[in-house]
XYZ file of N, CA and C in Angstrom:
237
model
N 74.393 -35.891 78.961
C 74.532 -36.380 77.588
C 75.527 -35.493 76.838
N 76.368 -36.477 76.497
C 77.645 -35.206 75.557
C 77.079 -34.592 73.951
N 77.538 -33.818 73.848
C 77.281 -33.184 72.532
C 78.487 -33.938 71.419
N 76.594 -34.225 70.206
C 77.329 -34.660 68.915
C 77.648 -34.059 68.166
N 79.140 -34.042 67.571
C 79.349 -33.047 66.342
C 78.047 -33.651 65.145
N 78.034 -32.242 64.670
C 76.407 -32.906 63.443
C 77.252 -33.827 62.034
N 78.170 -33.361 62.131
C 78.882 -34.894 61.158
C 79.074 -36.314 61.358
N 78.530 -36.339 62.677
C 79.500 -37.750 62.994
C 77.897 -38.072 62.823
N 76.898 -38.085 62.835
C 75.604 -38.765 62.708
C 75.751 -39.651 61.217
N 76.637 -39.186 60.028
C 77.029 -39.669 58.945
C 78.292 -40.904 58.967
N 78.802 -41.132 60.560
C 79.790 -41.961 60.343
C 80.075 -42.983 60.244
N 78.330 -43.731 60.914
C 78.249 -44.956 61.145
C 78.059 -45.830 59.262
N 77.341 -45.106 58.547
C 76.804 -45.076 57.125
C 78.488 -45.599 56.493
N 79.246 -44.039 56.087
C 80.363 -44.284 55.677
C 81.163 -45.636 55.862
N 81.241 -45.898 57.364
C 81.826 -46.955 57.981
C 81.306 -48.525 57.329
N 80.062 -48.420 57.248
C 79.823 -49.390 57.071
C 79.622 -49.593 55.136
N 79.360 -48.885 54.260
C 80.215 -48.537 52.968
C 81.473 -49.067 52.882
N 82.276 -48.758 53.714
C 84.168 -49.158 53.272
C 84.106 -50.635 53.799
N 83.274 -50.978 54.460
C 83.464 -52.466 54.912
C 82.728 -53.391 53.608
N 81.948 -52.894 52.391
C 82.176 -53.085 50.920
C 83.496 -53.455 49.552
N 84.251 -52.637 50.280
C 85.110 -52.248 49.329
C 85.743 -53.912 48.858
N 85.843 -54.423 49.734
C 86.664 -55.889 49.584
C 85.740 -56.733 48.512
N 84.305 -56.264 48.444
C 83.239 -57.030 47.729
C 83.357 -56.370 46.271
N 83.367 -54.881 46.057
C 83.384 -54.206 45.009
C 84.661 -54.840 44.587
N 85.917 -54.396 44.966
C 87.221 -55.261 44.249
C 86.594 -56.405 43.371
N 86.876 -57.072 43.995
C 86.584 -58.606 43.841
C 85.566 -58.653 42.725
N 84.237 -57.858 42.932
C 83.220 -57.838 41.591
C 83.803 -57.469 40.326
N 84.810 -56.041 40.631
C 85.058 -55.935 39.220
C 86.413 -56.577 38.577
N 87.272 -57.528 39.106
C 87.539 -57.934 38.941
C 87.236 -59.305 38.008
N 86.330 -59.609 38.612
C 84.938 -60.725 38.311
C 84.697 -60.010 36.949
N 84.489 -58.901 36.400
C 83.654 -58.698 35.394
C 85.108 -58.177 34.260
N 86.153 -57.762 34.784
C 87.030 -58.009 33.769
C 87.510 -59.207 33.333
N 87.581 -60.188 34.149
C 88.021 -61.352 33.865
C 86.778 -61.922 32.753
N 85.692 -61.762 32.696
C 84.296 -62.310 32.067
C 84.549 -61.543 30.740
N 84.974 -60.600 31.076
C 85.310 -59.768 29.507
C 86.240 -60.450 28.760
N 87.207 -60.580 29.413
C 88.181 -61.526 28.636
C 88.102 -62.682 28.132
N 87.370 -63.097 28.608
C 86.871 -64.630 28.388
C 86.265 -64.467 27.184
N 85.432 -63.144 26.871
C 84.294 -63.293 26.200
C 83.860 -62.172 25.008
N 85.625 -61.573 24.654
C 85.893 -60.765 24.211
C 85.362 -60.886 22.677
N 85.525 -61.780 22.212
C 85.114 -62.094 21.089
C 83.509 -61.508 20.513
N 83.195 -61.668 21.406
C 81.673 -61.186 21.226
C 80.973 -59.665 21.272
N 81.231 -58.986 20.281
C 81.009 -57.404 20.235
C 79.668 -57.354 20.850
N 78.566 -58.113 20.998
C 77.784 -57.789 20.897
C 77.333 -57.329 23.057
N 78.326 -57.723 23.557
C 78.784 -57.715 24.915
C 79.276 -56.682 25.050
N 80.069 -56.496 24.445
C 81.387 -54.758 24.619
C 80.214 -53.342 25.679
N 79.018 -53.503 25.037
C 78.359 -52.107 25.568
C 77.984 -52.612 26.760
N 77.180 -53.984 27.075
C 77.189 -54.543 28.056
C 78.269 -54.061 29.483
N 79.734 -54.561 29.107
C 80.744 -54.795 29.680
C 81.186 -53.133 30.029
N 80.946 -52.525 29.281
C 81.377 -50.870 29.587
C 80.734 -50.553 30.379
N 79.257 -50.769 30.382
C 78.866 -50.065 31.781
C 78.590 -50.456 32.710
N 79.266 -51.554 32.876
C 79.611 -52.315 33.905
C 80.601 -52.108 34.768
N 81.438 -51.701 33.676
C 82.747 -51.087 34.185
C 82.357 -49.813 34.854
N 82.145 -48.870 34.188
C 81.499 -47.724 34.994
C 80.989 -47.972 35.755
N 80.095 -48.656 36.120
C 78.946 -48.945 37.737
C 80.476 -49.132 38.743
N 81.111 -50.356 38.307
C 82.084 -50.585 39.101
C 83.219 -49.742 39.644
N 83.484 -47.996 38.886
C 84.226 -47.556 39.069
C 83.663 -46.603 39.808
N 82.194 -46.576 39.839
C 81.457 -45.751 40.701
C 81.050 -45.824 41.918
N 80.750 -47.435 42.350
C 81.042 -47.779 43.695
C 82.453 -48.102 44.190
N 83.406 -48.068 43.570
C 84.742 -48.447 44.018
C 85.307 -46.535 44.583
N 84.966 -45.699 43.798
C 85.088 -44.100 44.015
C 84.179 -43.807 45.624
N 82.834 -44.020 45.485
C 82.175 -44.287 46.371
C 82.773 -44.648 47.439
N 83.103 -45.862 47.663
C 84.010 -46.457 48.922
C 85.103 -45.806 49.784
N 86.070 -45.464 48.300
C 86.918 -44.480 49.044
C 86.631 -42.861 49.794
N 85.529 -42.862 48.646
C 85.375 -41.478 49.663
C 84.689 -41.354 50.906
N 84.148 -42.747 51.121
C 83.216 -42.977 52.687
C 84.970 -43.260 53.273
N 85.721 -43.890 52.826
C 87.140 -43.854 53.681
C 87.359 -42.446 54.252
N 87.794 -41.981 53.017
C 88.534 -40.614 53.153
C 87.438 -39.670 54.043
N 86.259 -39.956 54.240
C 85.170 -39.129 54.726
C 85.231 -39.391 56.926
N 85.716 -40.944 56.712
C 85.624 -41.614 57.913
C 86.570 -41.010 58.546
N 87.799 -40.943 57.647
C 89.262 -40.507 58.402
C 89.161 -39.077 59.098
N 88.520 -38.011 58.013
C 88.266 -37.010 58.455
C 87.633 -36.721 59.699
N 86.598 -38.078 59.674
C 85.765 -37.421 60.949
C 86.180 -37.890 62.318
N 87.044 -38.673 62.031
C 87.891 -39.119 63.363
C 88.813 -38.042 63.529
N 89.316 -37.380 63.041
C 90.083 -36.179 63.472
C 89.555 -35.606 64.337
N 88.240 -34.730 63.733
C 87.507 -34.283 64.649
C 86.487 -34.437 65.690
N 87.284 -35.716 65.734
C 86.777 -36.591 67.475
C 85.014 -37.307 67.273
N 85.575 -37.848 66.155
C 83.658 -38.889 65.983
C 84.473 -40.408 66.619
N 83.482 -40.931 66.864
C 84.022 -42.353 67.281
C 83.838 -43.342 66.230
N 84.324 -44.142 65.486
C 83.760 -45.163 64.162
C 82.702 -45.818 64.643
């Protein structure tokens, strides 16, 4: 049995996170466009902000399971 680097037990997770990212896009996209539509209505604005934030938090999220994945293929994890 070969030896696992103790990072790569985290790679399958990451991996499957960035295979999200196409869904997150697309959502917040979805929720700026709804803003616009619906701008008129202050009473939405606080609504719509932290919405935005959620969305910029799984979109950050994503990339860093990328940037996390890339790394660990360097050091010889398999995706």
């Amino acid at each position: 049995m070969e030896q696992v680097h103790p990072h790569c037990l985290t790679a399958r997770s990451g991996h499957d996170l960035v295979l999200y990212l196409p869904y997150f896009l697309h959502l917040s996209l979805l929720h700026i466009l709804i803003s616009f539509v619906t701008l008129g209505q202050s009473c939405m604005l606080s609504l719509y902000s932290s919405i935005y934030v959620l969305d910029l938090c799984m979109i950050c999220a994503t990339f860093f399971a990328l940037g996390h994945n890339i790394a660990l293929r360097k050091v010889g994890c398999s995706s």
